[in-house]
Amino acid sequence: MLVLGVDPGSRVTGYGLVNKKDRQLICLDSGTVTTSAHLPFYERIHEIFRVMTRIMERYGPDEMSVEDIFFHKNLQSSMKIGHARGAVLIAAVECGIRIFEYSPLEIKKSVVGYGRATKEQVRAMIQIMLKLKKSPALDASDALAAAVCHINWSRLGNK
């Protein structure tokens, strides 16, 4: 099963592709979609949609795991993340990919064992779990964690 994990953001959206083969988890690719702060917001959202669509078409994941929206103290930040998340969701629908959503707490708990883990703790565990030689960007490791979380939940028959 190939799972695309996504950590949506209006400036930086992380993605990670994890394949479960037998009992082993293999990272096929990970990275970030970074948009220019100089572009109008709607163009940044469109860029996220276009790049995520290309990634989905290139790898053909079976399912997508995306971080569910959570509320910041800053309403405007929450709204912008929601727009980026929407672009990713629409790309998945366009590509016919099944979508699963997990809260940040569920993702962190699945990977680190603690729902309030830091981004650095998540990255360290992902690097160990996926046997990565290089440390991924924080947003990419969050996306890989979303993919691993989904694989773990699917294995247990919860989703």
N, CA and C atoms as an extended XYZ file, in Angstrom:
477
Properties=species:S:1:pos:R:3:atomname:S:1:resname:S:1:resid:I:1 pbc="F F F"
N         0.847       -1.174        0.000 N   MET     1
C         0.000        0.000        0.000 CA  MET     1
C         0.893        1.237        0.000 C   MET     1
N         0.645        2.129       -0.943 N   LEU     2
C         1.391        3.376       -1.031 CA  LEU     2
C         0.515        4.514       -0.499 C   LEU     2
N         1.032        5.212        0.512 N   VAL     3
C         0.283        6.293        1.158 CA  VAL     3
C         1.035        7.605        0.992 C   VAL     3
N         0.290        8.621        0.571 N   LEU     4
C         0.816        9.983        0.514 CA  LEU     4
C         0.378       10.698        1.778 C   LEU     4
N         1.333       11.147        2.562 N   GLY     5
C         1.037       11.949        3.745 CA  GLY     5
C         1.240       13.414        3.408 C   GLY     5
N         0.359       14.275        3.945 N   VAL     6
C         0.455       15.701        3.651 CA  VAL     6
C         0.294       16.509        4.932 C   VAL     6
N         1.192       17.477        5.101 N   ASP     7
C         1.113       18.454        6.182 CA  ASP     7
C         0.872       19.811        5.511 C   ASP     7
N        -0.400       20.228        5.410 N   PRO     8
C        -0.711       21.437        4.635 CA  PRO     8
C        -0.312       22.729        5.334 C   PRO     8
N         0.132       23.671        4.536 N   GLY     9
C         0.445       25.013        5.011 CA  GLY     9
C         0.395       25.963        3.835 C   GLY     9
N         0.071       27.214        4.077 N   SER    10
C        -0.054       28.163        2.965 CA  SER    10
C         1.306       28.618        2.430 C   SER    10
N         2.322       28.582        3.258 N   ARG    11
C         3.669       28.935        2.793 CA  ARG    11
C         4.475       27.692        2.447 C   ARG    11
N         4.384       26.662        3.321 N   VAL    12
C         5.109       25.414        3.100 CA  VAL    12
C         4.161       24.254        3.354 C   VAL    12
N         3.999       23.413        2.351 N   THR    13
C         3.211       22.194        2.475 CA  THR    13
C         4.170       21.021        2.362 C   THR    13
N         4.175       20.171        3.387 N   GLY    14
C         5.038       19.003        3.364 CA  GLY    14
C         4.319       17.822        2.752 C   GLY    14
N         5.090       16.961        2.080 N   TYR    15
C         4.524       15.723        1.545 CA  TYR    15
C         5.516       14.587        1.761 C   TYR    15
N         4.992       13.383        1.847 N   GLY    16
C         5.833       12.205        2.002 CA  GLY    16
C         5.099       10.979        1.511 C   GLY    16
N         5.789       10.149        0.770 N   LEU    17
C         5.211        8.916        0.243 CA  LEU    17
C         5.849        7.727        0.934 C   LEU    17
N         5.011        6.919        1.565 N   VAL    18
C         5.487        5.745        2.294 CA  VAL    18
C         4.792        4.514        1.729 C   VAL    18
N         5.598        3.535        1.379 N   ASN    19
C         5.082        2.276        0.866 CA  ASN    19
C         5.235        1.205        1.942 C   ASN    19
N         4.160        0.477        2.167 N   LYS    20
C         4.238       -0.660        3.093 CA  LYS    20
C         4.353       -1.910        2.251 C   LYS    20
N         5.497       -2.543        2.350 N   LYS    21
C         5.755       -3.759        1.598 CA  LYS    21
C         6.098       -4.841        2.607 C   LYS    21
N         5.283       -5.881        2.620 N   ASP    22
C         5.380       -6.911        3.646 CA  ASP    22
C         5.203       -6.230        5.004 C   ASP    22
N         6.213       -6.257        5.835 N   ARG    23
C         6.116       -5.604        7.152 CA  ARG    23
C         7.027       -4.391        7.239 C   ARG    23
N         7.563       -3.991        6.101 N   GLN    24
C         8.541       -2.906        6.095 CA  GLN    24
C         7.934       -1.624        5.527 C   GLN    24
N         8.308       -0.496        6.132 N   LEU    25
C         7.901        0.815        5.647 CA  LEU    25
C         9.065        1.430        4.882 C   LEU    25
N         8.778        1.872        3.653 N   ILE    26
C         9.815        2.418        2.794 CA  ILE    26
C         9.395        3.814        2.333 C   ILE    26
N        10.276        4.778        2.543 N   CYS    27
C        10.026        6.146        2.066 CA  CYS    27
C        10.435        6.227        0.598 C   CYS    27
N         9.455        6.517       -0.275 N   LEU    28
C         9.759        6.661       -1.699 CA  LEU    28
C        10.216        8.073       -2.044 C   LEU    28
N         9.620        9.045       -1.377 N   ASP    29
C         9.967       10.441       -1.651 CA  ASP    29
C         9.369       11.309       -0.556 C   ASP    29
N         9.964       12.444       -0.345 N   SER    30
C         9.400       13.435        0.580 CA  SER    30
C         9.975       14.791        0.214 C   SER    30
N         9.287       15.814        0.642 N   GLY    31
C         9.765       17.155        0.362 CA  GLY    31
C         8.740       18.192        0.757 C   GLY    31
N         8.933       19.373        0.236 N   THR    32
C         8.018       20.471        0.556 CA  THR    32
C         7.644       21.219       -0.713 C   THR    32
N         6.459       21.778       -0.671 N   VAL    33
C         5.998       22.697       -1.701 CA  VAL    33
C         6.054       24.067       -1.045 C   VAL    33
N         6.988       24.885       -1.491 N   THR    34
C         7.172       26.209       -0.904 CA  THR    34
C         6.699       27.255       -1.899 C   THR    34
N         5.830       28.120       -1.432 N   THR    35
C         5.302       29.161       -2.305 CA  THR    35
C         5.892       30.509       -1.897 C   THR    35
N         5.974       31.394       -2.857 N   SER    36
C         6.554       32.717       -2.627 CA  SER    36
C         5.569       33.618       -1.889 C   SER    36
N         6.062       34.268       -0.858 N   ALA    37
C         5.236       35.225       -0.109 CA  ALA    37
C         4.912       36.451       -0.959 C   ALA    37
N         5.619       36.606       -2.073 N   HIS    38
C         5.380       37.757       -2.951 CA  HIS    38
C         4.201       37.527       -3.887 C   HIS    38
N         3.767       36.293       -4.022 N   LEU    39
C         2.610       35.995       -4.876 CA  LEU    39
C         1.322       36.309       -4.130 C   LEU    39
N         0.282       36.667       -4.861 N   PRO    40
C        -1.026       36.810       -4.208 CA  PRO    40
C        -1.432       35.456       -3.603 C   PRO    40
N        -2.186       35.507       -2.533 N   PHE    41
C        -2.545       34.295       -1.805 CA  PHE    41
C        -3.220       33.259       -2.700 C   PHE    41
N        -4.149       33.675       -3.543 N   TYR    42
C        -4.860       32.727       -4.398 CA  TYR    42
C        -3.914       32.027       -5.367 C   TYR    42
N        -2.839       32.691       -5.814 N   GLU    43
C        -1.859       32.049       -6.687 CA  GLU    43
C        -1.025       31.025       -5.914 C   GLU    43
N        -0.742       31.307       -4.643 N   ARG    44
C        -0.011       30.344       -3.809 CA  ARG    44
C        -0.842       29.079       -3.624 C   ARG    44
N        -2.140       29.236       -3.383 N   ILE    45
C        -3.024       28.080       -3.206 CA  ILE    45
C        -3.101       27.283       -4.504 C   ILE    45
N        -3.184       27.976       -5.629 N   HIS    46
C        -3.225       27.284       -6.913 CA  HIS    46
C        -1.926       26.525       -7.163 C   HIS    46
N        -0.802       27.103       -6.788 N   GLU    47
C         0.494       26.423       -6.941 CA  GLU    47
C         0.537       25.138       -6.105 C   GLU    47
N         0.029       25.189       -4.888 N   ILE    48
C        -0.029       23.983       -4.039 CA  ILE    48
C        -0.861       22.914       -4.742 C   ILE    48
N        -2.014       23.297       -5.269 N   PHE    49
C        -2.873       22.365       -6.000 CA  PHE    49
C        -2.127       21.739       -7.181 C   PHE    49
N        -1.477       22.570       -7.986 N   ARG    50
C        -0.782       22.066       -9.188 CA  ARG    50
C         0.347       21.105       -8.827 C   ARG    50
N         1.173       21.481       -7.864 N   VAL    51
C         2.315       20.631       -7.504 CA  VAL    51
C         1.827       19.323       -6.876 C   VAL    51
N         0.833       19.407       -6.002 N   MET    52
C         0.327       18.176       -5.368 CA  MET    52
C        -0.314       17.258       -6.408 C   MET    52
N        -0.991       17.828       -7.390 N   THR    53
C        -1.577       17.016       -8.464 CA  THR    53
C        -0.475       16.296       -9.231 C   THR    53
N         0.617       16.996       -9.549 N   ARG    54
C         1.737       16.360      -10.266 CA  ARG    54
C         2.344       15.222       -9.450 C   ARG    54
N         2.495       15.428       -8.141 N   ILE    55
C         3.048       14.376       -7.276 CA  ILE    55
C         2.124       13.164       -7.275 C   ILE    55
N         0.824       13.407       -7.153 N   MET    56
C        -0.147       12.310       -7.140 CA  MET    56
C        -0.161       11.564       -8.465 C   MET    56
N        -0.082       12.279       -9.570 N   GLU    57
C        -0.065       11.637      -10.880 CA  GLU    57
C         1.223       10.849      -11.097 C   GLU    57
N         2.324       11.365      -10.591 N   ARG    58
C         3.616       10.689      -10.775 CA  ARG    58
C         3.695        9.379       -9.995 C   ARG    58
N         3.252        9.406       -8.733 N   TYR    59
C         3.418        8.229       -7.876 CA  TYR    59
C         2.171        7.345       -7.794 C   TYR    59
N         1.001        7.889       -8.042 N   GLY    60
C        -0.228        7.107       -7.985 CA  GLY    60
C        -0.485        6.452       -6.636 C   GLY    60
N        -0.468        7.232       -5.544 N   PRO    61
C        -0.701        6.613       -4.228 CA  PRO    61
C        -2.105        6.013       -4.143 C   PRO    61
N        -2.217        4.979       -3.313 N   ASP    62
C        -3.510        4.331       -3.091 CA  ASP    62
C        -4.404        5.202       -2.222 C   ASP    62
N        -3.791        5.831       -1.224 N   GLU    63
C        -4.550        6.616       -0.252 CA  GLU    63
C        -3.725        7.826        0.178 C   GLU    63
N        -4.423        8.824        0.703 N   MET    64
C        -3.759       10.016        1.210 CA  MET    64
C        -4.171       10.233        2.661 C   MET    64
N        -3.190       10.534        3.469 N   SER    65
C        -3.409       10.879        4.864 CA  SER    65
C        -3.047       12.347        5.032 C   SER    65
N        -4.004       13.124        5.498 N   VAL    66
C        -3.772       14.561        5.631 CA  VAL    66
C        -4.050       14.993        7.059 C   VAL    66
N        -3.230       15.916        7.523 N   GLU    67
C        -3.435       16.429        8.870 CA  GLU    67
C        -4.731       17.229        8.910 C   GLU    67
N        -5.581       16.884        9.854 N   ASP    68
C        -6.857       17.566       10.021 CA  ASP    68
C        -6.612       18.973       10.540 C   ASP    68
N        -7.569       19.832       10.296 N   ILE    69
C        -7.415       21.219       10.716 CA  ILE    69
C        -7.501       21.322       12.239 C   ILE    69
N        -6.688       22.173       12.773 N   PHE    70
C        -6.741       22.489       14.191 CA  PHE    70
C        -6.744       24.001       14.278 C   PHE    70
N        -7.179       24.513       15.380 N   PHE    71
C        -7.360       25.955       15.472 CA  PHE    71
C        -6.193       26.614       16.184 C   PHE    71
N        -5.622       27.588       15.487 N   HIS    72
C        -4.568       28.423       16.053 CA  HIS    72
C        -5.232       29.510       16.898 C   HIS    72
N        -4.424       30.178       17.648 N   LYS    73
C        -4.922       31.362       18.351 CA  LYS    73
C        -5.252       32.443       17.335 C   LYS    73
N        -4.548       32.402       16.212 N   ASN    74
C        -4.733       33.387       15.156 CA  ASN    74
C        -5.711       32.823       14.120 C   ASN    74
N        -6.896       33.379       14.049 N   LEU    75
C        -7.937       32.915       13.134 CA  LEU    75
C        -7.488       33.012       11.683 C   LEU    75
N        -6.775       34.082       11.334 N   GLN    76
C        -6.333       34.253        9.953 CA  GLN    76
C        -5.382       33.121        9.538 C   GLN    76
N        -4.494       32.693       10.435 N   SER    77
C        -3.589       31.576       10.137 CA  SER    77
C        -4.379       30.295        9.903 C   SER    77
N        -5.383       30.059       10.739 N   SER    78
C        -6.223       28.869       10.577 CA  SER    78
C        -6.929       28.880        9.233 C   SER    78
N        -7.421       30.020        8.832 N   MET    79
C        -8.120       30.142        7.549 CA  MET    79
C        -7.164       29.844        6.392 C   MET    79
N        -5.954       30.370        6.456 N   LYS    80
C        -4.988       30.144        5.371 CA  LYS    80
C        -4.594       28.675        5.289 C   LYS    80
N        -4.387       28.038        6.419 N   ILE    81
C        -4.073       26.610        6.419 CA  ILE    81
C        -5.251       25.830        5.845 C   ILE    81
N        -6.455       26.252        6.187 N   GLY    82
C        -7.652       25.602        5.661 CA  GLY    82
C        -7.733       25.687        4.144 C   GLY    82
N        -7.341       26.820        3.586 N   HIS    83
C        -7.331       26.965        2.126 CA  HIS    83
C        -6.296       26.035        1.498 C   HIS    83
N        -5.109       25.962        2.079 N   ALA    84
C        -4.065       25.079        1.561 CA  ALA    84
C        -4.522       23.621        1.644 C   ALA    84
N        -5.148       23.286        2.751 N   ARG    85
C        -5.682       21.934        2.948 CA  ARG    85
C        -6.731       21.632        1.887 C   ARG    85
N        -7.585       22.612        1.597 N   GLY    86
C        -8.603       22.443        0.570 CA  GLY    86
C        -7.992       22.175       -0.799 C   GLY    86
N        -6.908       22.870       -1.130 N   ALA    87
C        -6.230       22.649       -2.412 CA  ALA    87
C        -5.717       21.214       -2.507 C   ALA    87
N        -5.176       20.703       -1.416 N   VAL    88
C        -4.664       19.331       -1.387 CA  VAL    88
C        -5.816       18.331       -1.510 C   VAL    88
N        -6.909       18.588       -0.793 N   LEU    89
C        -8.061       17.686       -0.857 CA  LEU    89
C        -8.648       17.639       -2.265 C   LEU    89
N        -8.763       18.789       -2.908 N   ILE    90
C        -9.308       18.820       -4.268 CA  ILE    90
C        -8.379       18.080       -5.231 C   ILE    90
N        -7.076       18.243       -5.066 N   ALA    91
C        -6.122       17.520       -5.917 CA  ALA    91
C        -6.321       16.012       -5.762 C   ALA    91
N        -6.503       15.543       -4.534 N   ALA    92
C        -6.706       14.111       -4.299 CA  ALA    92
C        -8.004       13.624       -4.931 C   ALA    92
N        -9.059       14.406       -4.809 N   VAL    93
C       -10.335       14.037       -5.427 CA  VAL    93
C       -10.176       13.976       -6.945 C   VAL    93
N        -9.495       14.969       -7.525 N   GLU    94
C        -9.252       14.989       -8.969 CA  GLU    94
C        -8.498       13.742       -9.431 C   GLU    94
N        -7.586       13.257       -8.585 N   CYS    95
C        -6.753       12.105       -8.939 CA  CYS    95
C        -7.363       10.777       -8.487 C   CYS    95
N        -8.540       10.821       -7.887 N   GLY    96
C        -9.221        9.592       -7.473 CA  GLY    96
C        -8.562        8.877       -6.304 C   GLY    96
N        -7.967        9.626       -5.398 N   ILE    97
C        -7.265        9.045       -4.251 CA  ILE    97
C        -8.154        9.126       -3.018 C   ILE    97
N        -8.269        8.023       -2.300 N   ARG    98
C        -9.049        8.006       -1.057 CA  ARG    98
C        -8.348        8.854       -0.008 C   ARG    98
N        -9.147        9.612        0.748 N   ILE    99
C        -8.614       10.580        1.709 CA  ILE    99
C        -8.955       10.146        3.127 C   ILE    99
N        -7.953       10.243        4.003 N   PHE   100
C        -8.134        9.959        5.427 CA  PHE   100
C        -7.532       11.119        6.208 C   PHE   100
N        -8.206       11.513        7.274 N   GLU   101
C        -7.793       12.682        8.043 CA  GLU   101
C        -7.481       12.282        9.483 C   GLU   101
N        -6.405       12.856       10.011 N   TYR   102
C        -5.973       12.591       11.378 CA  TYR   102
C        -5.607       13.902       12.056 C   TYR   102
N        -5.898       13.991       13.317 N   SER   103
C        -5.528       15.191       14.068 CA  SER   103
C        -4.017       15.184       14.311 C   SER   103
N        -3.433       16.358       14.545 N   PRO   104
C        -2.008       16.399       14.883 CA  PRO   104
C        -1.688       15.512       16.097 C   PRO   104
N        -2.590       15.477       17.065 N   LEU   105
C        -2.395       14.657       18.260 CA  LEU   105
C        -2.326       13.172       17.899 C   LEU   105
N        -3.229       12.708       17.024 N   GLU   106
C        -3.228       11.302       16.603 CA  GLU   106
C        -1.944       10.946       15.865 C   GLU   106
N        -1.497       11.845       15.000 N   ILE   107
C        -0.291       11.580       14.219 CA  ILE   107
C         0.928       11.477       15.130 C   ILE   107
N         1.071       12.451       16.015 N   LYS   108
C         2.225       12.442       16.923 CA  LYS   108
C         2.202       11.224       17.840 C   LYS   108
N         1.037       10.893       18.340 N   LYS   109
C         0.912        9.741       19.241 CA  LYS   109
C         1.251        8.445       18.509 C   LYS   109
N         0.853        8.343       17.259 N   SER   110
C         1.115        7.147       16.467 CA  SER   110
C         2.604        6.937       16.208 C   SER   110
N         3.323        8.033       16.024 N   VAL   111
C         4.734        7.951       15.651 CA  VAL   111
C         5.664        8.023       16.857 C   VAL   111
N         5.380        8.942       17.771 N   VAL   112
C         6.274        9.177       18.910 CA  VAL   112
C         5.763        8.507       20.183 C   VAL   112
N         4.443        8.299       20.258 N   GLY   113
C         3.859        7.729       21.469 CA  GLY   113
C         3.380        8.802       22.436 C   GLY   113
N         3.516       10.063       22.007 N   TYR   114
C         3.136       11.192       22.850 CA  TYR   114
C         2.514       12.254       21.956 C   TYR   114
N         1.275       12.619       22.238 N   GLY   115
C         0.526       13.539       21.400 CA  GLY   115
C         1.003       14.974       21.393 C   GLY   115
N         1.841       15.349       22.340 N   ARG   116
C         2.345       16.727       22.399 CA  ARG   116
C         3.828       16.799       22.015 C   ARG   116
N         4.282       15.811       21.253 N   ALA   117
C         5.686       15.773       20.831 CA  ALA   117
C         6.015       16.986       19.973 C   ALA   117
N         7.275       17.379       20.003 N   THR   118
C         7.732       18.502       19.177 CA  THR   118
C         7.973       18.032       17.746 C   THR   118
N         8.072       18.981       16.830 N   LYS   119
C         8.371       18.646       15.434 CA  LYS   119
C         9.719       17.925       15.332 C   LYS   119
N        10.661       18.323       16.162 N   GLU   120
C        11.982       17.698       16.149 CA  GLU   120
C        11.912       16.244       16.619 C   GLU   120
N        11.070       15.969       17.618 N   GLN   121
C        10.898       14.590       18.085 CA  GLN   121
C        10.244       13.728       17.005 C   GLN   121
N         9.273       14.293       16.320 N   VAL   122
C         8.618       13.569       15.223 CA  VAL   122
C         9.642       13.258       14.139 C   VAL   122
N        10.440       14.256       13.774 N   ARG   123
C        11.447       14.050       12.732 CA  ARG   123
C        12.444       12.961       13.131 C   ARG   123
N        12.892       12.984       14.367 N   ALA   124
C        13.856       11.977       14.827 CA  ALA   124
C        13.272       10.563       14.735 C   ALA   124
N        12.027       10.399       15.141 N   MET   125
C        11.393        9.074       15.091 CA  MET   125
C        11.159        8.619       13.652 C   MET   125
N        10.739        9.541       12.797 N   ILE   126
C        10.516        9.211       11.386 CA  ILE   126
C        11.831        8.782       10.737 C   ILE   126
N        12.903        9.471       11.060 N   GLN   127
C        14.206        9.122       10.496 CA  GLN   127
C        14.602        7.709       10.904 C   GLN   127
N        14.317        7.339       12.144 N   ILE   128
C        14.624        5.991       12.634 CA  ILE   128
C        13.688        4.965       11.996 C   ILE   128
N        12.383        5.228       12.042 N   MET   129
C        11.399        4.271       11.541 CA  MET   129
C        11.568        3.954       10.059 C   MET   129
N        11.891        4.987        9.280 N   LEU   130
C        12.003        4.797        7.833 CA  LEU   130
C        13.450        4.594        7.379 C   LEU   130
N        14.363        4.539        8.349 N   LYS   131
C        15.787        4.323        8.066 CA  LYS   131
C        16.323        5.323        7.046 C   LYS   131
N        16.001        6.602        7.284 N   LEU   132
C        16.441        7.660        6.382 CA  LEU   132
C        17.879        8.056        6.686 C   LEU   132
N        18.683        8.188        5.655 N   LYS   133
C        20.075        8.574        5.846 CA  LYS   133
C        20.207       10.049        6.192 C   LYS   133
N        19.338       10.869        5.571 N   LYS   134
C        19.362       12.307        5.838 CA  LYS   134
C        18.100       12.706        6.584 C   LYS   134
N        18.247       13.721        7.391 N   SER   135
C        17.122       14.246        8.154 CA  SER   135
C        16.229       15.073        7.231 C   SER   135
N        14.936       14.727        7.123 N   PRO   136
C        14.054       15.497        6.243 CA  PRO   136
C        13.704       16.862        6.848 C   PRO   136
N        13.209       17.751        6.013 N   ALA   137
C        12.701       19.035        6.496 CA  ALA   137
C        11.559       18.754        7.481 C   ALA   137
N        11.348       19.664        8.421 N   LEU   138
C        10.323       19.449        9.451 CA  LEU   138
C         8.935       19.217        8.858 C   LEU   138
N         8.559       20.000        7.850 N   ASP   139
C         7.239       19.825        7.248 CA  ASP   139
C         7.141       18.497        6.495 C   ASP   139
N         8.236       18.077        5.874 N   ALA   140
C         8.249       16.785        5.185 CA  ALA   140
C         8.162       15.640        6.195 C   ALA   140
N         8.856       15.774        7.327 N   SER   141
C         8.785       14.700        8.332 CA  SER   141
C         7.390       14.628        8.950 C   SER   141
N         6.715       15.760        9.097 N   ASP   142
C         5.328       15.739        9.574 CA  ASP   142
C         4.427       15.020        8.574 C   ASP   142
N         4.674       15.237        7.283 N   ALA   143
C         3.894       14.556        6.250 CA  ALA   143
C         4.174       13.056        6.253 C   ALA   143
N         5.435       12.682        6.399 N   LEU   144
C         5.780       11.257        6.495 CA  LEU   144
C         5.120       10.640        7.722 C   LEU   144
N         5.067       11.389        8.812 N   ALA   145
C         4.409       10.902       10.031 CA  ALA   145
C         2.920       10.673        9.782 C   ALA   145
N         2.285       11.553        9.004 N   ALA   146
C         0.864       11.372        8.672 CA  ALA   146
C         0.667       10.084        7.885 C   ALA   146
N         1.577        9.797        6.961 N   ALA   147
C         1.488        8.562        6.173 CA  ALA   147
C         1.675        7.339        7.063 C   ALA   147
N         2.679        7.375        7.932 N   VAL   148
C         2.931        6.253        8.848 CA  VAL   148
C         1.744        6.057        9.787 C   VAL   148
N         1.180        7.146       10.282 N   CYS   149
C         0.007        7.077       11.146 CA  CYS   149
C        -1.124        6.338       10.442 C   CYS   149
N        -1.373        6.678        9.189 N   HIS   150
C        -2.455        6.021        8.452 CA  HIS   150
C        -2.176        4.538        8.261 C   HIS   150
N        -0.953        4.217        7.925 N   ILE   151
C        -0.594        2.802        7.747 CA  ILE   151
C        -0.808        2.046        9.059 C   ILE   151
N        -0.412        2.647       10.182 N   ASN   152
C        -0.616        2.007       11.491 CA  ASN   152
C        -2.100        1.823       11.793 C   ASN   152
N        -2.917        2.856       11.541 N   TRP   153
C        -4.352        2.764       11.811 CA  TRP   153
C        -5.015        1.758       10.875 C   TRP   153
N        -4.593        1.732        9.616 N   SER   154
C        -5.164        0.796        8.641 CA  SER   154
C        -4.858       -0.638        9.042 C   SER   154
N        -3.653       -0.854        9.516 N   ARG   155
C        -3.227       -2.183        9.948 CA  ARG   155
C        -4.120       -2.686       11.081 C   ARG   155
N        -4.553       -1.763       11.924 N   LEU   156
C        -5.401       -2.128       13.048 CA  LEU   156
C        -6.866       -2.201       12.675 C   LEU   156
N        -7.178       -1.848       11.418 N   GLY   157
C        -8.566       -1.895       10.958 CA  GLY   157
C        -9.433       -0.779       11.479 C   GLY   157
N        -8.806        0.349       11.837 N   ASN   158
C        -9.554        1.464       12.419 CA  ASN   158
C       -10.111        2.438       11.396 C   ASN   158
N        -9.626        2.419       10.182 N   LYS   159
C       -10.119        3.382        9.189 CA  LYS   159
C       -10.619        2.651        7.975 C   LYS   159
